[in-house]
Amino acid sequence: MSEDQHGVVFPVDAEGRRSTAALGRAVAADGLRPVDAAGALAAERETNWRGGYLTHFRRLVEAGLPSGAAARTIAEEGLVSLHRRMRVAGPDGETGLDGLAGAPAGRTLHTVEIRGTAEPEGELSLPFHGRRLRGDALLRQLDDWVTAGVVEPSCAEAVRTVAAHPEWLAVPDSTVVVLGAGAEMGPLTALLRWGARVAGVDLPRAALWERVLDTARGSAGTLLMPVDDPAADPEPARAGADLISEVPAVADWAASLAGRPVLGNYVYADGATNVRVSTAVDALTVRLTAARPELALAFLSTPTDVFAVPADAVAQSVRAYADRSRAAKLLGRPLRTVSGGRLLQRAYVPGTDPGIADSLVAQQGPNYALAKRLQRWRATTARAAGTTVSMNVAPPTRTRSVVKNRALAAAYAGAHRFGVEIFEPATSNVLMAALLVHDLHTGGGPRHEHPWQDEAHAAAHGGLWRAAYQPRSALGLAALLGYGAARG
């Protein structure tokens, strides 16, 4: 069996292929079917999934708006469909994904503990443009972001609360399991600097673990890492696990750790592998929840997705559209005409409540959209079951995975011209780690009547929700304007 067919895999279709498009169509249709039969049929009949998925992923949000029950049904049915369809490939053939809930571990993972030597930070500070903002400077920046529409007011309020409670930063009595320990957007570095107890999980790659170990040794926290040999020195070559093929082993290891368990999902991979690893993490979540019912869950929502947004976000966007410069108005009309209305569309119909912020980016593809949407579905169903969930929209950020895509790198370089602020990774991961700390100390933040309100709360969307133009209608122009800067 080849390496890419081992562990969690896509199902084989009637032609013997592992079709990512067929899986995406089917899961979207299954999610929609109980609440939107026409939408389900449209998803099933989509002949160009690579280009057409945008419509159906928007519909998965819109169809849930009439009631909280409808949104929760879409989430539940989407997850059920994914678990029913995805497979686990092993030496003896393929089994269903749900078999991972009770499957024996292929190996026993042991724990090596690394204690940092630094003193924990005594206050929240945020790296920003080469400085560290703390105290009044941090509060002023939060106010500036709210005024500019870069973050939701509830996001700024949550960060202010953490700044007022620095004793929260170390997340006492908890063990935060960071899946994707080396992830650029993950909270591992911030949490360790604050003195937290962090269990890191990532692929068994020596260079990655050397980096993580260096971070841990110079921190104020404690790093727990999974290894084969408990007597071995903490060498990077012995650490790590592959989530796609080792769900039982990682789940059993995480379940054995002391302290209130928090499972943080920060995994990412390119293309179809992103769906495989995200599905594996969801299977791990199910197994670990059964073993540790007090488990809290943590995720980051991508800003490049579809969200329902509050009326005040719509109103600010409408004002921005009305107040755009004379030059923008003069240029906008012919651009919309020659593009058939595709360029520089206004973001919302005035008065819409809630509005629909559609920031899906076609270049990221349907596999990325499905991987991130299944995390939102798990957050929705877990909240409904009473689980503490931290899931916040992260700002658009110049991560390596983004800037290696030339079109996206150029669009990000030109985004400021359209009211969108692109964050540096150092700023984003500390900001999002602070929101995680807030949620863990407040039971996941306020509970709302409808899941869309939970998702919109404390969002740091970079301005995508409150800018004048529908994001995708400005993306091409932002790329043109930013191309030179991106090349530099």
XYZ file of C-alpha atoms in Angstrom:
488
model
C 0.000 0.000 0.000
C 1.400 3.400 -0.965
C 1.934 5.995 1.767
C -0.764 8.326 0.415
C -3.397 5.558 0.712
C -2.692 4.790 4.365
C -4.891 5.994 7.217
C -7.877 8.285 6.658
C -8.630 8.359 2.931
C -11.336 9.466 0.523
C -13.829 6.803 -0.556
C -13.447 5.053 -3.899
C -16.102 6.049 -6.441
C -17.798 3.892 -9.073
C -14.857 4.381 -11.431
C -12.309 3.301 -8.858
C -11.007 6.796 -8.120
C -10.744 8.612 -4.817
C -12.616 11.669 -5.991
C -12.415 14.733 -3.771
C -15.105 16.445 -5.847
C -17.564 13.573 -5.428
C -17.017 13.618 -1.665
C -17.455 17.383 -1.455
C -20.664 17.350 -3.501
C -22.144 14.536 -1.464
C -21.351 16.042 1.940
C -22.712 19.458 0.943
C -25.882 17.860 -0.415
C -26.371 15.731 2.685
C -25.974 18.758 4.925
C -28.545 20.743 2.974
C -31.111 17.996 2.315
C -33.160 18.190 5.569
C -33.606 21.979 5.343
C -33.123 22.880 1.667
C -34.067 20.121 -0.778
C -33.506 22.345 -3.826
C -30.065 23.337 -2.566
C -29.171 19.695 -1.989
C -30.217 18.798 -5.510
C -28.186 21.671 -6.953
C -25.090 20.523 -5.056
C -25.538 16.928 -6.226
C -25.849 18.046 -9.850
C -22.915 20.456 -9.819
C -20.743 19.404 -12.772
C -17.875 21.800 -12.076
C -17.211 21.394 -8.361
C -13.827 23.104 -8.542
C -15.432 26.316 -9.760
C -18.998 25.888 -8.565
C -18.443 25.004 -4.906
C -18.594 28.691 -3.904
C -22.360 28.833 -4.438
C -23.058 25.687 -2.433
C -20.869 26.596 0.528
C -22.669 29.925 0.731
C -25.974 28.101 0.609
C -24.909 25.916 3.546
C -24.856 29.114 5.620
C -27.938 30.788 4.146
C -30.098 27.685 4.535
C -29.402 27.665 8.267
C -30.433 31.257 8.916
C -34.200 30.759 9.417
C -33.585 29.066 12.788
C -30.905 27.806 15.109
C -32.343 24.326 14.682
C -31.828 24.511 10.912
C -28.191 25.568 11.305
C -27.526 22.800 13.819
C -29.190 20.250 11.534
C -26.898 21.233 8.646
C -23.864 20.854 10.923
C -25.001 17.490 12.276
C -25.900 16.052 8.886
C -22.698 17.313 7.304
C -20.620 15.586 9.964
C -22.662 12.386 9.766
C -22.177 12.330 6.002
C -18.447 12.859 6.269
C -18.046 10.119 8.873
C -20.201 7.737 6.869
C -18.295 8.292 3.643
C -14.632 8.686 4.587
C -12.606 5.508 4.995
C -9.600 4.198 6.922
C -7.095 2.209 4.872
C -4.820 -0.294 6.565
C -2.779 -3.411 5.737
C -5.929 -5.577 5.872
C -8.127 -3.353 3.721
C -10.514 -0.478 4.389
C -12.929 0.140 7.233
C -15.354 2.909 8.127
C -14.156 6.075 9.811
C -16.318 5.513 12.855
C -14.330 2.376 13.601
C -11.591 4.681 14.885
C -13.726 5.363 17.966
C -12.783 1.971 19.377
C -9.852 0.783 17.276
C -6.723 -0.365 19.153
C -3.689 1.880 18.960
C -0.918 0.723 16.679
C 1.649 1.829 19.252
C 1.768 3.337 22.720
C 2.971 6.904 22.902
C 4.862 8.030 25.980
C 5.467 11.528 27.280
C 8.649 13.554 27.475
C 8.302 16.739 29.513
C 10.342 19.843 28.756
C 10.265 22.651 31.331
C 11.217 26.129 30.211
C 13.674 28.235 32.161
C 12.213 31.735 31.687
C 9.845 33.678 33.908
C 6.235 33.890 32.691
C 5.101 37.193 31.258
C 3.198 39.228 33.815
C 0.997 41.074 31.329
C -0.511 40.640 27.906
C 1.599 42.180 25.147
C 0.967 42.088 21.415
C 3.745 42.234 18.781
C 2.756 44.825 16.190
C 4.886 46.472 13.494
C 8.148 45.803 15.310
C 6.903 46.877 18.752
C 5.189 45.125 21.639
C 1.940 46.788 22.602
C 0.938 46.557 26.246
C -1.150 48.546 28.693
C -2.672 51.725 27.257
C -0.942 51.263 23.908
C -2.637 47.887 23.473
C -6.037 49.290 24.450
C -5.639 52.172 21.981
C -4.808 49.756 19.168
C -7.891 47.690 19.955
C -9.998 50.876 19.819
C -8.408 51.825 16.489
C -9.199 48.406 15.031
C -12.824 48.643 16.153
C -13.193 52.129 14.670
C -11.691 50.967 11.364
C -13.909 47.872 11.288
C -10.938 45.489 11.438
C -12.228 43.482 14.421
C -15.665 43.121 15.976
C -16.247 45.149 19.154
C -16.709 41.888 21.074
C -13.208 40.815 19.996
C -11.659 43.953 21.444
C -13.660 43.549 24.647
C -12.467 39.963 25.080
C -8.821 40.992 24.666
C -9.311 43.876 27.106
C -10.673 41.398 29.645
C -7.610 39.161 29.287
C -5.314 42.174 29.622
C -7.086 42.996 32.888
C -6.577 39.412 34.126
C -2.939 38.487 33.419
C -3.273 35.555 35.826
C -5.405 33.900 33.140
C -2.559 33.726 30.618
C -0.989 30.535 31.998
C -4.354 28.720 31.746
C -3.873 27.126 35.190
C -5.057 23.550 35.819
C -5.358 22.891 32.071
C -3.348 21.000 29.477
C -3.767 22.455 26.007
C -3.200 19.816 23.339
C -2.011 21.702 20.260
C -2.575 19.630 17.122
C -0.219 21.228 14.647
C 2.455 22.177 17.161
C 4.579 23.802 14.480
C 1.698 25.698 12.870
C 2.417 29.332 12.085
C -1.010 30.408 13.364
C -1.063 28.107 16.385
C -0.931 29.267 20.025
C 1.949 27.061 21.193
C 4.606 29.787 21.404
C 2.351 32.319 23.147
C 1.000 29.805 25.636
C 4.460 28.577 26.563
C 5.691 32.134 26.975
C 2.786 32.749 29.356
C 3.691 29.672 31.437
C 1.016 27.253 30.248
C 1.174 23.470 30.070
C 1.063 22.497 26.378
C 1.005 19.063 24.761
C 2.294 19.344 21.210
C 1.375 16.996 18.382
C 2.789 17.215 14.882
C 4.377 15.056 12.232
C 7.555 13.148 13.184
C 9.914 15.563 11.460
C 13.178 16.289 13.232
C 13.568 19.881 11.991
C 10.051 20.774 13.106
C 10.549 19.336 16.581
C 13.963 20.973 16.951
C 12.217 24.307 16.430
C 9.459 23.457 18.902
C 11.963 22.223 21.490
C 14.024 25.414 21.197
C 10.843 27.408 21.815
C 9.939 25.315 24.857
C 13.382 25.445 26.460
C 13.452 29.237 26.269
C 9.893 29.650 27.520
C 8.194 29.826 30.900
C 5.891 26.892 30.226
C 5.938 23.118 30.076
C 5.916 21.186 26.811
C 4.692 17.591 26.680
C 5.579 15.694 23.545
C 4.689 12.172 22.400
C 7.577 9.746 21.905
C 8.098 6.017 21.431
C 10.716 5.498 24.130
C 10.022 7.058 27.542
C 13.664 6.572 28.595
C 15.103 8.385 25.599
C 16.519 11.874 25.660
C 14.102 14.372 24.124
C 15.574 14.139 20.669
C 13.501 15.600 17.836
C 13.903 12.459 15.724
C 11.915 10.454 18.314
C 8.954 12.837 18.674
C 5.647 13.224 16.909
C 2.842 11.243 15.312
C 0.941 11.222 12.024
C -2.682 12.120 12.732
C -3.916 10.705 9.437
C -2.801 7.194 10.367
C -2.505 7.294 14.178
C -5.792 8.598 15.583
C -6.121 5.858 18.255
C -2.554 6.301 19.514
C -2.804 10.104 19.738
C -6.260 9.955 21.336
C -5.115 7.482 23.983
C -2.030 9.569 24.719
C -4.013 12.795 25.034
C -6.592 11.094 27.244
C -3.854 10.070 29.690
C -2.594 13.616 30.321
C -3.302 15.358 33.612
C -5.288 18.570 33.969
C -8.412 19.854 32.286
C -7.956 18.787 28.662
C -8.274 21.298 25.820
C -8.025 19.966 22.274
C -6.775 22.668 19.899
C -7.063 21.996 16.173
C -4.468 23.985 14.195
C -3.664 21.435 11.503
C -3.170 22.377 7.875
C -2.011 20.593 4.737
C -2.182 21.339 1.041
C -5.013 20.146 -1.180
C -6.889 16.939 -0.487
C -4.591 16.073 2.419
C -6.168 18.959 4.329
C -9.537 17.184 4.260
C -7.924 13.905 5.311
C -6.092 15.360 8.308
C -9.079 17.501 9.353
C -11.337 14.463 9.168
C -8.822 12.475 11.222
C -8.830 15.218 13.856
C -12.623 15.099 13.950
C -12.509 11.344 14.530
C -9.938 11.947 17.274
C -12.271 14.541 18.802
C -15.110 12.024 18.985
C -12.882 9.400 20.615
C -11.282 11.809 23.087
C -14.640 13.320 24.080
C -15.864 9.849 25.001
C -12.773 9.255 27.160
C -12.687 12.748 28.706
C -16.209 14.258 28.715
C -14.880 17.485 30.258
C -12.829 18.113 27.107
C -12.878 21.678 25.743
C -12.393 22.292 22.025
C -10.488 25.067 20.261
C -10.326 26.034 16.586
C -9.489 28.971 14.351
C -12.009 29.941 11.689
C -10.574 31.139 8.418
C -11.683 34.647 7.421
C -12.003 33.464 3.811
C -15.329 31.712 4.282
C -19.014 32.646 4.405
C -20.443 34.069 7.628
C -23.652 35.695 8.732
C -22.771 39.045 10.289
C -24.629 41.475 12.578
C -26.608 44.501 11.420
C -24.015 46.990 12.673
C -21.372 45.378 10.422
C -23.737 45.797 7.481
C -24.374 49.424 8.427
C -20.661 50.259 8.634
C -20.056 48.671 5.224
C -22.973 50.584 3.715
C -21.542 53.844 5.092
C -18.112 53.004 3.682
C -19.661 52.392 0.257
C -21.602 55.657 0.370
C -18.551 57.620 1.569
C -16.038 56.259 -0.936
C -14.022 58.865 -2.779
C -15.169 60.641 -5.918
C -12.424 58.891 -7.876
C -13.573 55.497 -6.599
C -17.136 56.284 -7.677
C -16.031 57.441 -11.131
C -13.826 54.390 -11.695
C -16.263 51.926 -10.170
C -19.057 52.472 -12.678
C -17.119 51.568 -15.864
C -15.332 48.708 -14.093
C -18.652 47.175 -13.105
C -19.951 47.668 -16.631
C -17.041 46.042 -18.458
C -16.935 43.168 -15.928
C -20.629 42.399 -16.204
C -21.167 43.600 -12.637
C -18.526 41.326 -11.122
C -16.083 44.036 -10.004
C -16.500 46.363 -7.014
C -19.938 45.210 -5.950
C -21.349 46.710 -2.779
C -21.066 44.189 0.032
C -24.660 44.239 1.339
C -28.135 45.457 0.625
C -28.712 48.252 3.167
C -30.666 47.139 6.214
C -29.919 43.424 5.843
C -29.988 41.662 9.229
C -28.036 39.481 9.385
C -25.852 40.189 6.392
C -23.934 37.538 4.493
C -20.201 38.156 4.316
C -18.995 35.925 1.499
C -15.207 35.977 1.546
C -14.585 32.597 -0.047
C -11.525 32.732 -2.292
C -11.762 30.500 -5.340
C -7.985 29.995 -5.454
C -8.039 28.208 -2.082
C -10.274 25.521 -3.537
C -13.108 23.275 -2.353
C -10.912 20.996 -0.247
C -9.759 23.893 1.921
C -13.360 25.101 2.234
C -14.596 21.655 3.306
C -11.777 21.146 5.816
C -12.544 24.469 7.502
C -16.316 24.045 7.318
C -16.262 20.679 9.067
C -14.480 22.377 11.984
C -17.303 24.923 12.197
C -19.824 22.094 12.128
C -18.048 20.312 14.985
C -17.959 23.534 16.990
C -21.708 23.997 16.448
C -22.653 20.478 17.493
C -20.272 20.507 20.464
C -21.690 23.803 21.763
C -25.191 22.357 21.472
C -24.051 19.406 23.604
C -22.769 21.749 26.319
C -19.050 21.537 25.512
C -16.819 24.554 26.076
C -15.776 25.686 22.592
C -13.343 28.390 21.552
C -13.731 29.142 17.867
C -12.875 32.596 16.635
C -12.440 34.067 13.168
C -8.757 34.844 12.657
C -7.574 37.800 10.586
C -6.191 37.403 7.065
C -2.509 36.778 7.712
C 0.681 36.608 5.658
C 1.423 32.991 6.486
C 3.756 30.870 4.394
C 0.812 28.881 3.016
C -0.767 32.096 1.718
C 2.231 33.914 0.291
C 3.435 30.886 -1.666
C 0.282 31.346 -3.780
C 1.249 34.251 -6.052
C -2.308 35.417 -6.665
C -3.185 35.455 -2.975
C 0.107 37.092 -2.021
C -0.573 39.878 -4.515
C -4.163 40.298 -3.345
C -3.016 40.558 0.256
C -0.399 43.137 -0.715
C -3.105 45.314 -2.282
C -5.906 44.620 0.201
C -5.328 47.777 2.265
C -6.577 49.852 -0.656
C -10.001 48.304 -0.107
C -10.233 48.656 3.662
C -8.820 45.254 4.627
C -5.878 44.930 7.027
C -3.576 41.962 6.537
C -1.853 40.843 9.743
C 1.634 39.515 10.314
C 1.762 35.989 11.803
C 3.342 37.187 15.071
C 0.423 39.536 15.683
C -2.268 37.080 14.646
C -1.149 34.135 16.740
C -0.828 36.169 19.954
C -4.176 37.867 19.355
C -5.895 34.542 18.750
C -4.133 32.918 21.716
C -5.504 35.717 23.915
C -9.014 34.989 22.638
C -8.473 31.302 23.417
C -7.450 32.178 26.967
C -10.556 34.353 27.299
C -12.847 31.571 26.114
C -11.334 28.945 28.397
C -11.882 31.199 31.413
C -15.422 32.193 30.448
C -16.818 28.844 29.359
C -16.493 29.603 25.657
C -17.879 33.111 25.908
C -21.566 34.030 25.801
C -24.018 31.480 24.410
C -26.285 32.804 21.690
C -29.636 31.732 20.357
C -28.332 31.026 16.856
C -25.015 29.425 15.822
C -24.251 32.282 13.426
C -24.107 34.623 16.405
C -21.591 32.340 18.139
C -19.442 32.365 15.003
C -19.623 36.142 14.579
C -18.771 36.860 18.218
C -15.215 38.156 18.814
C -14.288 37.852 15.142
C -11.017 39.414 13.982
C -11.781 39.418 10.252
C -9.362 42.152 9.221
C -12.133 44.321 7.792
C -13.569 41.770 5.346
C -16.996 42.047 7.002
C -17.167 45.836 7.211
C -15.403 47.081 4.076
C -17.331 48.813 1.290
C -17.010 46.094 -1.347
C -17.923 42.437 -1.565
C -14.473 40.875 -0.987
C -14.313 38.637 -4.043
C -15.366 41.535 -6.309
C -12.290 43.505 -5.203
C -9.823 40.604 -5.042
C -8.632 40.817 -8.642
C -8.046 44.566 -8.454
C -6.266 44.181 -5.115
C -3.998 41.610 -6.751
C -3.222 43.921 -9.665
C -2.418 46.783 -7.328
C -0.401 44.585 -4.994
C 1.521 42.566 -7.532
C 4.620 44.746 -7.433
C 4.666 44.835 -3.633
C 4.193 41.071 -3.431
C 7.133 40.470 -5.765
C 9.299 42.692 -3.604
